[in-house]
PDB file of C-alpha atoms and ligand atoms in Angstrom:
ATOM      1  CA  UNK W   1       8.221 -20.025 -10.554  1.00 98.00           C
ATOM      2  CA  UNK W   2       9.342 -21.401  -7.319  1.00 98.00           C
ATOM      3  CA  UNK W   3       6.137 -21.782  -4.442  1.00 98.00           C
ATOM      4  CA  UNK W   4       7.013 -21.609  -0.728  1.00 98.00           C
ATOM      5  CA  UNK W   5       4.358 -21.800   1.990  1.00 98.00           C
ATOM      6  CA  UNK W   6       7.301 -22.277   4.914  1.00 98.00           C
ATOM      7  CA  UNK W   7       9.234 -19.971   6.086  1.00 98.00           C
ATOM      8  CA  UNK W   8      12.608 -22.272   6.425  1.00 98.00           C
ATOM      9  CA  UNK W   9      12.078 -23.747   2.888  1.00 98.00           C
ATOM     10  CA  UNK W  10      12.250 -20.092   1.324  1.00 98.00           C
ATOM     11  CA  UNK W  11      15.368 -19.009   3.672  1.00 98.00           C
ATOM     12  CA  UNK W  12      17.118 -22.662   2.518  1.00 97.00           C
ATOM     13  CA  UNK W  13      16.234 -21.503  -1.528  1.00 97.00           C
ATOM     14  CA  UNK W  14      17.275 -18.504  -1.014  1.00 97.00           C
ATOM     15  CA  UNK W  15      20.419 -18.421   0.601  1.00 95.00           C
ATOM     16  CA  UNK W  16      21.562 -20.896  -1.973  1.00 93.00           C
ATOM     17  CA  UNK W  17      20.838 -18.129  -4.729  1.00 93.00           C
ATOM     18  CA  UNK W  18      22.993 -15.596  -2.695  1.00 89.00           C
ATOM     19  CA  UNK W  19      25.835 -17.549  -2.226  1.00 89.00           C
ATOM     20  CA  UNK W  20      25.999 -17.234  -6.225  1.00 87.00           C
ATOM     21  CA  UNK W  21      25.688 -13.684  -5.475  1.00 89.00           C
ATOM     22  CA  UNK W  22      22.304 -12.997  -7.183  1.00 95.00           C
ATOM     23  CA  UNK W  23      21.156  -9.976  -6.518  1.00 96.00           C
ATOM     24  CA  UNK W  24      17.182 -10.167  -4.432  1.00 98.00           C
ATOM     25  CA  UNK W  25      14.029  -7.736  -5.230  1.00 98.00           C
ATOM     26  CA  UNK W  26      11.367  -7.975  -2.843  1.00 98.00           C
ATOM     27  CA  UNK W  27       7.655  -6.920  -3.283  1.00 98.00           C
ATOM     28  CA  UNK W  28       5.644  -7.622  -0.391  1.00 98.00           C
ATOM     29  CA  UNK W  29       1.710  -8.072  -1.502  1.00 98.00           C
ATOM     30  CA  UNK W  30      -1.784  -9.097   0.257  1.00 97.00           C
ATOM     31  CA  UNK W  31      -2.620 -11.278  -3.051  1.00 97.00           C
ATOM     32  CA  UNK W  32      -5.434 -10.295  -5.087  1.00 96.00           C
ATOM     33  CA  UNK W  33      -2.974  -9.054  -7.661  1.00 98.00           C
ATOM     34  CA  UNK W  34      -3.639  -6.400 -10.469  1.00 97.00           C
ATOM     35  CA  UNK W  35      -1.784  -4.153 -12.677  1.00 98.00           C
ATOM     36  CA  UNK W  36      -0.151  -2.128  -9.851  1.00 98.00           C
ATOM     37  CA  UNK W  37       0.980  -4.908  -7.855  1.00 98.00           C
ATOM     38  CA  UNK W  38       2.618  -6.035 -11.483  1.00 98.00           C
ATOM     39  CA  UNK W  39       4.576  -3.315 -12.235  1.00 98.00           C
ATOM     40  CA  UNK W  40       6.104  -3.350  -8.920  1.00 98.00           C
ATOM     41  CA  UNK W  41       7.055  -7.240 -10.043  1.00 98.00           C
ATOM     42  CA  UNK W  42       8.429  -5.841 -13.372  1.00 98.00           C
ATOM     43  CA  UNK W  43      10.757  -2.935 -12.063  1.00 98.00           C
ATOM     44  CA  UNK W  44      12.100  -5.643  -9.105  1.00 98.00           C
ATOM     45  CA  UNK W  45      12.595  -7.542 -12.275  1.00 98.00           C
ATOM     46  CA  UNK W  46      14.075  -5.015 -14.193  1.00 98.00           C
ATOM     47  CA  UNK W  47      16.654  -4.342 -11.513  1.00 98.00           C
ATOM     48  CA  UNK W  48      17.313  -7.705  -9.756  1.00 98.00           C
ATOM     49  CA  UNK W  49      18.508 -11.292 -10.682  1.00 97.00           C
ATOM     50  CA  UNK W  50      15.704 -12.781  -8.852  1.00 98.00           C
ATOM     51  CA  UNK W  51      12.240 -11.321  -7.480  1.00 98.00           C
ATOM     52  CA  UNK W  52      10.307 -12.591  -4.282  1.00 98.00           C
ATOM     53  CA  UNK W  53       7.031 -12.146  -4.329  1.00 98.00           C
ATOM     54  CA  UNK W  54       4.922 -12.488  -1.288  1.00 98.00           C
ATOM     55  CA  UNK W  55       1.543 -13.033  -0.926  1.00 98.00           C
ATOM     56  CA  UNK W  56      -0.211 -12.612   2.902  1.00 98.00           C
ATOM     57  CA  UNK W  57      -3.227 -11.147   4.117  1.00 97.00           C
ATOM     58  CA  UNK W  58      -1.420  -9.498   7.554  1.00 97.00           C
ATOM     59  CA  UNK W  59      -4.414  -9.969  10.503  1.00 96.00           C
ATOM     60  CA  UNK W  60      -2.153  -7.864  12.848  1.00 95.00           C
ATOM     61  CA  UNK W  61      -2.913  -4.478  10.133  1.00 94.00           C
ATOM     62  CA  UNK W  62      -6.576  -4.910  10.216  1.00 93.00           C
ATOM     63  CA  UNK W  63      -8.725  -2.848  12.833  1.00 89.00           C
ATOM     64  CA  UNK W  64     -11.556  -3.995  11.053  1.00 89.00           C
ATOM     65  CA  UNK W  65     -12.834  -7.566  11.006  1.00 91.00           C
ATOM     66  CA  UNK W  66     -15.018  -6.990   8.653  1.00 90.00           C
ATOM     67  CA  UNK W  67     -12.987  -6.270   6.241  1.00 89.00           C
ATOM     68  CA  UNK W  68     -10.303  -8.572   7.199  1.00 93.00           C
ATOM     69  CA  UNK W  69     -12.906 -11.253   6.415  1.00 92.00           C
ATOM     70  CA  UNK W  70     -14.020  -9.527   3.177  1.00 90.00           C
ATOM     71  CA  UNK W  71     -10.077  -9.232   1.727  1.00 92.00           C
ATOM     72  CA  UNK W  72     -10.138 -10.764  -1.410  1.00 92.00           C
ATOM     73  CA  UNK W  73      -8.242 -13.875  -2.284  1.00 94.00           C
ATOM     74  CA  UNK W  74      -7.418 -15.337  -5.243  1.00 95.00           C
ATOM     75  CA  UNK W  75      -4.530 -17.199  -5.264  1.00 97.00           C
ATOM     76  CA  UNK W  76      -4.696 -19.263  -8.359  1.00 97.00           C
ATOM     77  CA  UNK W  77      -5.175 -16.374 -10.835  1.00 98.00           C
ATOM     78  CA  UNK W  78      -2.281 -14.298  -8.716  1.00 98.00           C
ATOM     79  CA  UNK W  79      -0.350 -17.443  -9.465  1.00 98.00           C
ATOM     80  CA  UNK W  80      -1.024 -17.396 -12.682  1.00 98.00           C
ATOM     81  CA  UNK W  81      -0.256 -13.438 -13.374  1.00 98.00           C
ATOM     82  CA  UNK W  82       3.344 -13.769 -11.390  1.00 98.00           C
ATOM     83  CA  UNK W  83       4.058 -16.493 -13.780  1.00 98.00           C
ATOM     84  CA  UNK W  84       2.863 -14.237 -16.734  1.00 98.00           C
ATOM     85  CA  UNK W  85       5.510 -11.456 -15.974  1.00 98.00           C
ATOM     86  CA  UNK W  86       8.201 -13.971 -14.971  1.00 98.00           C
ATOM     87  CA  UNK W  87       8.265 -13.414 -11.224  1.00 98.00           C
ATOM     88  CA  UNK W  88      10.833 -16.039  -9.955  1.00 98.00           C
ATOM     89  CA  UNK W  89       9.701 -16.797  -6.310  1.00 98.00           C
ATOM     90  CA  UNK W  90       6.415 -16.630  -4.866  1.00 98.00           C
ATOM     91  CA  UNK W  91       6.146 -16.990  -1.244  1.00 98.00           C
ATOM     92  CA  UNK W  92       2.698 -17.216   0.509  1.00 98.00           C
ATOM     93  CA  UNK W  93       2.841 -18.050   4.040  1.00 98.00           C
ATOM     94  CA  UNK W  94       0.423 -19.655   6.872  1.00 97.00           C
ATOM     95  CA  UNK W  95      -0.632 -17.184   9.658  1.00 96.00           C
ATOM     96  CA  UNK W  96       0.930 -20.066  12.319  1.00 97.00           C
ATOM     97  CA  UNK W  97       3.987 -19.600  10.420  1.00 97.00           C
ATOM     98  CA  UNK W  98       4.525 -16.029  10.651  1.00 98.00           C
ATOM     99  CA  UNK W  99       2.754 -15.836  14.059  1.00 98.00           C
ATOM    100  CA  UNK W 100       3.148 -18.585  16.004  1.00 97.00           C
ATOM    101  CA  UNK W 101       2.018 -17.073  19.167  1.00 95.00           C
ATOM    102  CA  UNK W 102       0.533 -13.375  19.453  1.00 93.00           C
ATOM    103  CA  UNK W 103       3.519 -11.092  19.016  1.00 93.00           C
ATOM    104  CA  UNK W 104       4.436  -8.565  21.782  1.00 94.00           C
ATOM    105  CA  UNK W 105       6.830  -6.518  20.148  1.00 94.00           C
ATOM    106  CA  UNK W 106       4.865  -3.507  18.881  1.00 94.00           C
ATOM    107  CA  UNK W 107       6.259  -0.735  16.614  1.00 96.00           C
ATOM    108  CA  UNK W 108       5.572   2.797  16.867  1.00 96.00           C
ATOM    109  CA  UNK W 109       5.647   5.702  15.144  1.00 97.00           C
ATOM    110  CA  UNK W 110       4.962   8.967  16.679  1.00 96.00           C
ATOM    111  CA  UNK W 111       2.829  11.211  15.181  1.00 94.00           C
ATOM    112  CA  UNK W 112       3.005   9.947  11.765  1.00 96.00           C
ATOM    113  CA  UNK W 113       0.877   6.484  13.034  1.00 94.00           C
ATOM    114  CA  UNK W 114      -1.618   8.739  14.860  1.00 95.00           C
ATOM    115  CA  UNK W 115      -2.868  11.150  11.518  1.00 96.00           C
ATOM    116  CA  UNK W 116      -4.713  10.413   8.673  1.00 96.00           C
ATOM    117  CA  UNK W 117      -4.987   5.966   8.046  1.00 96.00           C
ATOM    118  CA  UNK W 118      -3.754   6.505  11.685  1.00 95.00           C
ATOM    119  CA  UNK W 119      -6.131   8.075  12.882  1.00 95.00           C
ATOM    120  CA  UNK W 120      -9.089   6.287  11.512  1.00 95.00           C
ATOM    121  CA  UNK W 121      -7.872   2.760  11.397  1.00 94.00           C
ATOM    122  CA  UNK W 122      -5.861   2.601  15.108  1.00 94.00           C
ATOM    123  CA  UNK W 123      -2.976   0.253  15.237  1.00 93.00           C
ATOM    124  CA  UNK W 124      -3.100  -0.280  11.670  1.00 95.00           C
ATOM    125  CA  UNK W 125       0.765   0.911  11.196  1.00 97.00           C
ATOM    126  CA  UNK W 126       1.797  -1.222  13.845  1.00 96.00           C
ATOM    127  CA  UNK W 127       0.758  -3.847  12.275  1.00 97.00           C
ATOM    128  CA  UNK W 128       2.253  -2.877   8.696  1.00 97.00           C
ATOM    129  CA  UNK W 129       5.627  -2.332  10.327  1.00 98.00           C
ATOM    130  CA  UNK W 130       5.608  -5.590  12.323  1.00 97.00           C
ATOM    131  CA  UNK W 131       5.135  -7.346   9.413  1.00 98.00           C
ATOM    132  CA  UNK W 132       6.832  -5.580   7.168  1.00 98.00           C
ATOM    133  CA  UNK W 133       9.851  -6.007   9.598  1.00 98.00           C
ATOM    134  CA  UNK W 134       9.290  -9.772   9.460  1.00 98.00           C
ATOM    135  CA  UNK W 135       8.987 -10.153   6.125  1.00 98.00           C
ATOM    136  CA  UNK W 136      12.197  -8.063   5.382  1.00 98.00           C
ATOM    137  CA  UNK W 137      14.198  -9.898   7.773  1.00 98.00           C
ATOM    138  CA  UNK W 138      13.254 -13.467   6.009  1.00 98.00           C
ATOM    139  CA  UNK W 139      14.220 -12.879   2.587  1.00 98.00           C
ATOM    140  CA  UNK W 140      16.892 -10.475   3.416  1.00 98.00           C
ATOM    141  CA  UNK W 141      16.465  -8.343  -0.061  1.00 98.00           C
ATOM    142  CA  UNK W 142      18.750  -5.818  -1.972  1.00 98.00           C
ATOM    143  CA  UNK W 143      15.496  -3.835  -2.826  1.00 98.00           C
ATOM    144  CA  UNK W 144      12.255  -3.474  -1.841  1.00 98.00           C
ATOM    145  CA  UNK W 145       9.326  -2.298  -4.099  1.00 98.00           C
ATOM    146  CA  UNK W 146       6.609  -0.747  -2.477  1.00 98.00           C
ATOM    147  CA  UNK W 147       4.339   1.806  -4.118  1.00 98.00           C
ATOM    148  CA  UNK W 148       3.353   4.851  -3.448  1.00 98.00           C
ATOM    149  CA  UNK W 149      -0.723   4.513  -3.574  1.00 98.00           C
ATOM    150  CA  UNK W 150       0.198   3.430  -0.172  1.00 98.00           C
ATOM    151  CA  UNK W 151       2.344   6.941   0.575  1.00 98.00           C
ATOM    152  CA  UNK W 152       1.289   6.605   4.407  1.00 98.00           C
ATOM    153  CA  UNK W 153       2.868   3.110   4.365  1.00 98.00           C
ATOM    154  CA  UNK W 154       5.744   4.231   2.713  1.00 98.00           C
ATOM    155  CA  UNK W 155       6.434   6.777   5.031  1.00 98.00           C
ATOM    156  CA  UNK W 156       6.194   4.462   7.443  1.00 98.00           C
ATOM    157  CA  UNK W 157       8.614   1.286   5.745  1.00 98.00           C
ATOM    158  CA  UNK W 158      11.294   4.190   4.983  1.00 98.00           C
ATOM    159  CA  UNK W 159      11.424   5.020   8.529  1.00 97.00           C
ATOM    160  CA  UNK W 160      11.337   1.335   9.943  1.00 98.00           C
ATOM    161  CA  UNK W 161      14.199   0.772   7.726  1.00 98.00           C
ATOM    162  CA  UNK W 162      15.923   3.862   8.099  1.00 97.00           C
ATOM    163  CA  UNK W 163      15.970   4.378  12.066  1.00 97.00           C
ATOM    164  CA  UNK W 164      16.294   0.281  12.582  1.00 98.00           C
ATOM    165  CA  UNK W 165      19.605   0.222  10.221  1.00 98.00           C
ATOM    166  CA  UNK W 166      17.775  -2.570   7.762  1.00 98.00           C
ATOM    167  CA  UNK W 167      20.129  -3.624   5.146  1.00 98.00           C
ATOM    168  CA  UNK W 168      17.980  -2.742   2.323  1.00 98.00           C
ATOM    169  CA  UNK W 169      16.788   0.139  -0.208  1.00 98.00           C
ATOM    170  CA  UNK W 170      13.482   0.992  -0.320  1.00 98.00           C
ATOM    171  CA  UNK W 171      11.967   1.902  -4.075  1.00 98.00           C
ATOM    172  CA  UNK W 172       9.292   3.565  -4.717  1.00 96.00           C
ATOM    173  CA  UNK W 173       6.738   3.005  -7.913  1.00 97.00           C
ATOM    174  CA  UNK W 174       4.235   5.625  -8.959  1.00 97.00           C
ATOM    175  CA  UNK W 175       0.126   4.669  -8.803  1.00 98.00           C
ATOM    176  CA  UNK W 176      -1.157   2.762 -11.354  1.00 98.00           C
ATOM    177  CA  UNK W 177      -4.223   4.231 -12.567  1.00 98.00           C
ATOM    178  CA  UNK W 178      -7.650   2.811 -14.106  1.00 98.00           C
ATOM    179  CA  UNK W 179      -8.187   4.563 -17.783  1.00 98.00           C
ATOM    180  CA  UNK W 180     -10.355   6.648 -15.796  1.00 97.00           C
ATOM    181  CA  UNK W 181      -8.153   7.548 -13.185  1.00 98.00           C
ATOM    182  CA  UNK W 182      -9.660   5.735 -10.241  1.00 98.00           C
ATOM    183  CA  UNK W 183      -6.175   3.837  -8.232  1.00 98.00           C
ATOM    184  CA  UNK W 184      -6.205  -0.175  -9.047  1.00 98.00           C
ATOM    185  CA  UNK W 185      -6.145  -1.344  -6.029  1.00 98.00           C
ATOM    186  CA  UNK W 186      -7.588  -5.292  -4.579  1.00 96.00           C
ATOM    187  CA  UNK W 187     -10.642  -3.264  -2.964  1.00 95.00           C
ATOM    188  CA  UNK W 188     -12.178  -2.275  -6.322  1.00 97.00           C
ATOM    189  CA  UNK W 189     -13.206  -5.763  -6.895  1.00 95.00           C
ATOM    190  CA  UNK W 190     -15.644  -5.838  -4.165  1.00 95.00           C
ATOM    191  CA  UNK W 191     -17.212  -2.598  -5.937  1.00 97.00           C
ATOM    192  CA  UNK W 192     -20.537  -3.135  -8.338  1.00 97.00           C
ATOM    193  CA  UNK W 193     -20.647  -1.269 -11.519  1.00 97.00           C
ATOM    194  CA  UNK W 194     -22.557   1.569  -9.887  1.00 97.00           C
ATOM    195  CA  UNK W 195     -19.827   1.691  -6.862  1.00 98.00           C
ATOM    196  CA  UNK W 196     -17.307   1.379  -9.429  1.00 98.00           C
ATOM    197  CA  UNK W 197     -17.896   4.243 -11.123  1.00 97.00           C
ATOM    198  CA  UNK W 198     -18.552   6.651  -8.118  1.00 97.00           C
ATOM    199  CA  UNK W 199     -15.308   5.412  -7.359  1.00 98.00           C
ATOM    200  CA  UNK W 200     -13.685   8.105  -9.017  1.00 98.00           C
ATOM    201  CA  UNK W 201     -14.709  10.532  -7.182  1.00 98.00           C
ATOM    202  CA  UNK W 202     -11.538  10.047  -4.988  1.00 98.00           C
ATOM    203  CA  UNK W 203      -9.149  10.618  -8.113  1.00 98.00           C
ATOM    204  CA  UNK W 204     -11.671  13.697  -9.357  1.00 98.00           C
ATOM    205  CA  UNK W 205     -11.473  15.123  -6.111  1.00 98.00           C
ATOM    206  CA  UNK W 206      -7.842  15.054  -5.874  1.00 98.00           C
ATOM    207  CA  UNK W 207      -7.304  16.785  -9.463  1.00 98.00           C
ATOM    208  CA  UNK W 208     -10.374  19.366  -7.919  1.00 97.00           C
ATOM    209  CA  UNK W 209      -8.200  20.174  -4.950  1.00 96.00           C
ATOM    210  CA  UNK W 210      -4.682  20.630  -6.875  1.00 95.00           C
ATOM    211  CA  UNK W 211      -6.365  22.932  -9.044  1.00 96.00           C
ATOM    212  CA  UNK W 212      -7.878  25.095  -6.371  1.00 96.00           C
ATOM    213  CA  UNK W 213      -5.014  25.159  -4.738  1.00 93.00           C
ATOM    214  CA  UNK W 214      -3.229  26.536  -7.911  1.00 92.00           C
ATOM    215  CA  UNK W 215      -5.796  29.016  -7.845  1.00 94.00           C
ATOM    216  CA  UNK W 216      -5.459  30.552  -4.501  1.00 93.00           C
ATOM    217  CA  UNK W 217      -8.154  28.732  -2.721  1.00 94.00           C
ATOM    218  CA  UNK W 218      -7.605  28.111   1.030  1.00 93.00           C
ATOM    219  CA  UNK W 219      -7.434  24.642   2.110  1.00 94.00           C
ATOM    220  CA  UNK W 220      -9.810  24.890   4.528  1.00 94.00           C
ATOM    221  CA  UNK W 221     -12.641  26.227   1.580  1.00 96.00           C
ATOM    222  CA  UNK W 222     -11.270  23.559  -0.782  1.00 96.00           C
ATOM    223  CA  UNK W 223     -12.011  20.665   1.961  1.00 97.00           C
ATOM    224  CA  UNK W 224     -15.936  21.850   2.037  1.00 98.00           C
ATOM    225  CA  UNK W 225     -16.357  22.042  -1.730  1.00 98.00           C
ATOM    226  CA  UNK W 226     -14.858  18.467  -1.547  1.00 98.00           C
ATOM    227  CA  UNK W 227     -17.152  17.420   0.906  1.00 98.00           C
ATOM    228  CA  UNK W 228     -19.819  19.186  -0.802  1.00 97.00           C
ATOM    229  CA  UNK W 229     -18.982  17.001  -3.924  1.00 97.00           C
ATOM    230  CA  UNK W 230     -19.613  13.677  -1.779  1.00 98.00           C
ATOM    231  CA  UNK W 231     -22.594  14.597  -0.331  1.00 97.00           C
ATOM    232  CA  UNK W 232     -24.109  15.278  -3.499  1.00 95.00           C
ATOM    233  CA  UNK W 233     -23.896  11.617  -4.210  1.00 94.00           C
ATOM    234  CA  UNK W 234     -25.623   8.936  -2.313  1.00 93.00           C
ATOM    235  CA  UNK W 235     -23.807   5.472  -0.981  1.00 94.00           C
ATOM    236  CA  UNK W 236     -20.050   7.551  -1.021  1.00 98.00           C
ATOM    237  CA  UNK W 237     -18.660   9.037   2.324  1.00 98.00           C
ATOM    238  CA  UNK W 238     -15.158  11.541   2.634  1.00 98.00           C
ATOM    239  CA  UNK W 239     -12.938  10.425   5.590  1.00 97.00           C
ATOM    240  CA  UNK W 240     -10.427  12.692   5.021  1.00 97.00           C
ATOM    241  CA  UNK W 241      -8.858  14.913   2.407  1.00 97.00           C
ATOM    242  CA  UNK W 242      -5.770  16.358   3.642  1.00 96.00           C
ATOM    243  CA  UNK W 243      -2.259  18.381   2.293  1.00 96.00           C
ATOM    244  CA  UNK W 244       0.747  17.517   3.983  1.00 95.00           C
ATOM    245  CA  UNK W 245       4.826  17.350   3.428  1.00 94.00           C
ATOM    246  CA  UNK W 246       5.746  14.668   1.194  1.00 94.00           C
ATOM    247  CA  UNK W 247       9.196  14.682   3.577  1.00 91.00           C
ATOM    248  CA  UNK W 248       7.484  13.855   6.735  1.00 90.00           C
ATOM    249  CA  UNK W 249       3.066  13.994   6.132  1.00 94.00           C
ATOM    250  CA  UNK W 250       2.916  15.854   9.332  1.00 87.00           C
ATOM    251  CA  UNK W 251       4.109  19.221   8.636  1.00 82.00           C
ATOM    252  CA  UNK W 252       2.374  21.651   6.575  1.00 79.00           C
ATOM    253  CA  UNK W 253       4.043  22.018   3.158  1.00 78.00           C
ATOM    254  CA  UNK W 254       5.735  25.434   3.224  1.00 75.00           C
ATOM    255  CA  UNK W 255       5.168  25.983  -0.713  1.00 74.00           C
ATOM    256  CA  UNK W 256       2.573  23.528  -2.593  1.00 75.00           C
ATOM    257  CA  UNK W 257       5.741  22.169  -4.792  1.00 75.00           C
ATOM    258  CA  UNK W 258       6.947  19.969  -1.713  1.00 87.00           C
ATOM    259  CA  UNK W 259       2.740  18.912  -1.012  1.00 94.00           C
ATOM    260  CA  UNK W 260       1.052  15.817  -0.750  1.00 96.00           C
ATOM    261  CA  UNK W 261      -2.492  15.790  -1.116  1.00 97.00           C
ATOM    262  CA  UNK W 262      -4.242  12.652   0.476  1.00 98.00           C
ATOM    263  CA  UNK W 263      -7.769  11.326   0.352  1.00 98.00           C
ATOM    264  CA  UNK W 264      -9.319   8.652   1.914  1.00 98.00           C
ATOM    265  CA  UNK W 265     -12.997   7.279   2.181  1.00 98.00           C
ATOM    266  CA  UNK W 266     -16.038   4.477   1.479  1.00 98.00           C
ATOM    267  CA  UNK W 267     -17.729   3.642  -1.541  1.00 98.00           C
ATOM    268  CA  UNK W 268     -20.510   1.708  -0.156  1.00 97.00           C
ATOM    269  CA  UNK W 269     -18.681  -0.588   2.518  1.00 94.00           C
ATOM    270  CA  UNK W 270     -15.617  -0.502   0.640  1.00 95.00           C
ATOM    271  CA  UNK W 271     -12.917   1.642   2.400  1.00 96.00           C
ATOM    272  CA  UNK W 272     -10.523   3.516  -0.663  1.00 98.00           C
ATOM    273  CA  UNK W 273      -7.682   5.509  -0.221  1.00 98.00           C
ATOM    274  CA  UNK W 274      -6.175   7.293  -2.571  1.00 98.00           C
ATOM    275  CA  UNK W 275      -3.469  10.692  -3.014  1.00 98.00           C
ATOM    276  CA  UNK W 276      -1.177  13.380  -5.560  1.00 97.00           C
ATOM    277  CA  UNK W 277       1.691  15.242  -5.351  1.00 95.00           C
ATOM    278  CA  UNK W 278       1.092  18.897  -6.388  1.00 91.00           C
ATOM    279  CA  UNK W 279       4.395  17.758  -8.990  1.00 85.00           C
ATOM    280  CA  UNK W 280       2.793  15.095 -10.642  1.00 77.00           C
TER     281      UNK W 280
HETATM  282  P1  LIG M   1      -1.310  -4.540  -1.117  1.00 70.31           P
HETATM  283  O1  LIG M   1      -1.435  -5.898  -1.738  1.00 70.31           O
HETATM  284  O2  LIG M   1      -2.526  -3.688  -1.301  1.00 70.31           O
HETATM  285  O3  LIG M   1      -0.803  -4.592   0.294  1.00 70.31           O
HETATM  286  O4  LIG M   1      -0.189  -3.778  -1.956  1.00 70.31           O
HETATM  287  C1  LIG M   1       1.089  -4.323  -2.123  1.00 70.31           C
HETATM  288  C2  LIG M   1       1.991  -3.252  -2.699  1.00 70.31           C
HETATM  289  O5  LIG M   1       1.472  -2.837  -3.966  1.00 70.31           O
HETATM  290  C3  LIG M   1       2.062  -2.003  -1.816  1.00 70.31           C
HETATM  291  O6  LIG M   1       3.389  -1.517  -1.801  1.00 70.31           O
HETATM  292  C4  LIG M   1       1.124  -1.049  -2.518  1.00 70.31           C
HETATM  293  O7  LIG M   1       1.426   0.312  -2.290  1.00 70.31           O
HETATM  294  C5  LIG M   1       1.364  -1.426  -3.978  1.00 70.31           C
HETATM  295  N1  LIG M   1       0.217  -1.006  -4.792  1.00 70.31           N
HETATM  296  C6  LIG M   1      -1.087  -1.280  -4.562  1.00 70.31           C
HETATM  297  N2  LIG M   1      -1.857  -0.667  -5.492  1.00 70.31           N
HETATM  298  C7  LIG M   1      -1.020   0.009  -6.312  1.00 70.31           C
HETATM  299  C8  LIG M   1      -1.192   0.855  -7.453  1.00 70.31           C
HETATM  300  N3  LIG M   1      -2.389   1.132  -7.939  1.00 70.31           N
HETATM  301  N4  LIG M   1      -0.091   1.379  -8.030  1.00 70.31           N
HETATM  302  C9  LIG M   1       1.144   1.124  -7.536  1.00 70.31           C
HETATM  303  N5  LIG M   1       1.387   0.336  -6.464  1.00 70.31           N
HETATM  304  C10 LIG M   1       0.323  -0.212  -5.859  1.00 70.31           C
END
C-alpha cells in the first residue's frame, strides 16, 4: 500500500495511474477503522482498479471540542487493516495541509443542515461538505463510497455533488451491524462494557418504532414510548428519534414504504447516531 501525508505527492501518484486509465474508488474515513469502514474498502475494491483511502479527523465538522479531542486514533492498526483487505492508497493528511489558513468559503444547505445532526450539532454539515468538497476535488475519483449509517451525510454529499456538477458517482453501502445489532461505528470504542451494551438501545429502539408504526401507532405516541424506554435506564439520553423521506429527510413520508427512521443520542458522554428504512 502506497502512504501519502502531502497533498501534491498523492495528486503526482495519482495522475500517473490515470493516465493508464485506471479506474479510482474513493472512501473518505476519520481513521479508527472497523468492519464498516472495510466493507466500504472492499466494494471500492470490487468495482475499481485502485482504491484511495483517506484517513483525517476534519476539525471544521466538530461543534464539540470535546469530542474532537476524544476522536479516536489509531493509525498503525488502520494501517495495518487497509493492508489486510488490499486497499491500494492510503492518504492521511496534516491539518496545515488541508487548511492552511481558516477557510472562508462555507457551504450550505437549507433546511436539510438545520434538522436533526443539524440541529443539535450547528455547523457540523458545513464542515462535512467543505471537506468533503476538498477531498473530492484532490483525488478526483470515479466513485465514492460513503455509507449510509451516516444517511444525514449522505444526503448531504449527494447534493454537494449533484447541485455543484462534481464529476463523480456517489455509492452507497448499507450499515454494518454488531451481532447484536448495535451500528460499528469509531465511537463504540470509547464505550465500557456496561455502555456497550446499553448501546443497543438505539438499534432496539429503531426495530420498536418500525413495528409500531406497522401497527398503526402514531408517531407522536411511538416517540414517548421511545423516550420512555431511555429513561428507564440510567447513564443513556434520546436526542432525537425522528421519520422522514428517504428522498429529501425533510418531508414527511407520504406512505411508511418511502420512510426513514432516524435516531440519535449519548451513551454516557459518547454521542451515537444511528437509523432504518421501513424497507429494510
Ligand atoms: P467516519 O470515519 O465515521 O467518518 O466514516 C467514514 C465512512 O464510513 C462514512 O461514509 C460512514 O458513513 C461509513 N461508515 C461508518 N460506520 C459504518 C457502518 N457501521 N456501516 C457502513 N458504513 C459505515
Amino acid at each position: 500500500m502506497e502512504i501519502f501525508t502531502e497533498i501534491t505527492a498523492l495528486r503526482a501518484f495519482l495522475s500517473s495511474q490515470k493516465t493508464s486509465n485506471k479506474s479510482i474508488g474513493f472512501v473518505p474515513t476519520m481513521g479508527a477503522l472497523h468492519d464498516g469502514h472495510l466493507t466500504l474498502i472492499k466494494a471500492s475494491k470490487q468495482q475499481n482498479d485502485l482504491t484511495v483511502c483517506s484517513i483525517f479527523v476534519n476539525p471544521t465538522q466538530f461543534n464539540n471540542p470535546n469530542d474532537l479531542a476524544n476522536y479516536p486514533k489509531t493509525l498503525e492498526q488502520d494501517t495495518r487493516l487497509l493492508r489486510s483487505v488490499g486497499c491500494e492508497v492510503l492518504f492521511c493528511p496534516s491539518k496545515e495541509d488541508i487548511y492552511p489558513h481558516p477557510p472562508v468559503i462555507r457551504l450550505s444547505f437549507g433546511d436539510l443542515e438545520h434538522i436533526m445532526e443539524g440541529k443539535f450539532r450547528p455547523g457540523h454539515f458545513s464542515g462535512v461538505a467543505q471537506v468533503v468538497a476538498k477531498l473530492l476535488h484532490i483525488v478526483e475519483p470515479d466513485h465514492a463510497y460513503f455509507g449510509q449509517k451516516d444517511f444525514q451525510q449522505l444526503k448531504i454529499v449527494e447534493t454537494l455533488v449533484s447541485e455543484l456538477n462534481f464529476n463523480v458517482s456517489i455509492k452507497h453501502i448499507p450499515t454494518q451491524r454488531e451481532p447484536d445489532g448495535l451500528a460499528m461505528s469509531s465511537r463504540n470504542m470509547r464505550l465500557n462494557q456496561t455502555q456497550r451494551q446499553q448501546a443497543v438501545i438505539f438499534y432496539k429502539s429503531l426495530l420498536l418504532a418500525k413495528k409500531r408504526l406497522s401497527e398503526g401507532v402514531s408517531f407522536d405516541k411511538i416517540q414517548e414510548e421511545v423516550l420512555a424506554l431511555f429513561e428507564t435506564q440510567p447513564g443513556v439520553k434520546l436526542e432525537y428519534l425522528e421519520i422522514a423521506d428517504v428522498a429529501n429527510l425533510t418531508s414527511k413520508p407520504r406512505v411508511t414504504a418511502d420512510a426513514v427512521l432516524l435516531i440519535a443520542g449519548y451513551v454516557g458522554e459518547v454521542r451515537l447516531i444511528d437509523n432504518l428504512l421501513l424497507t429494510e
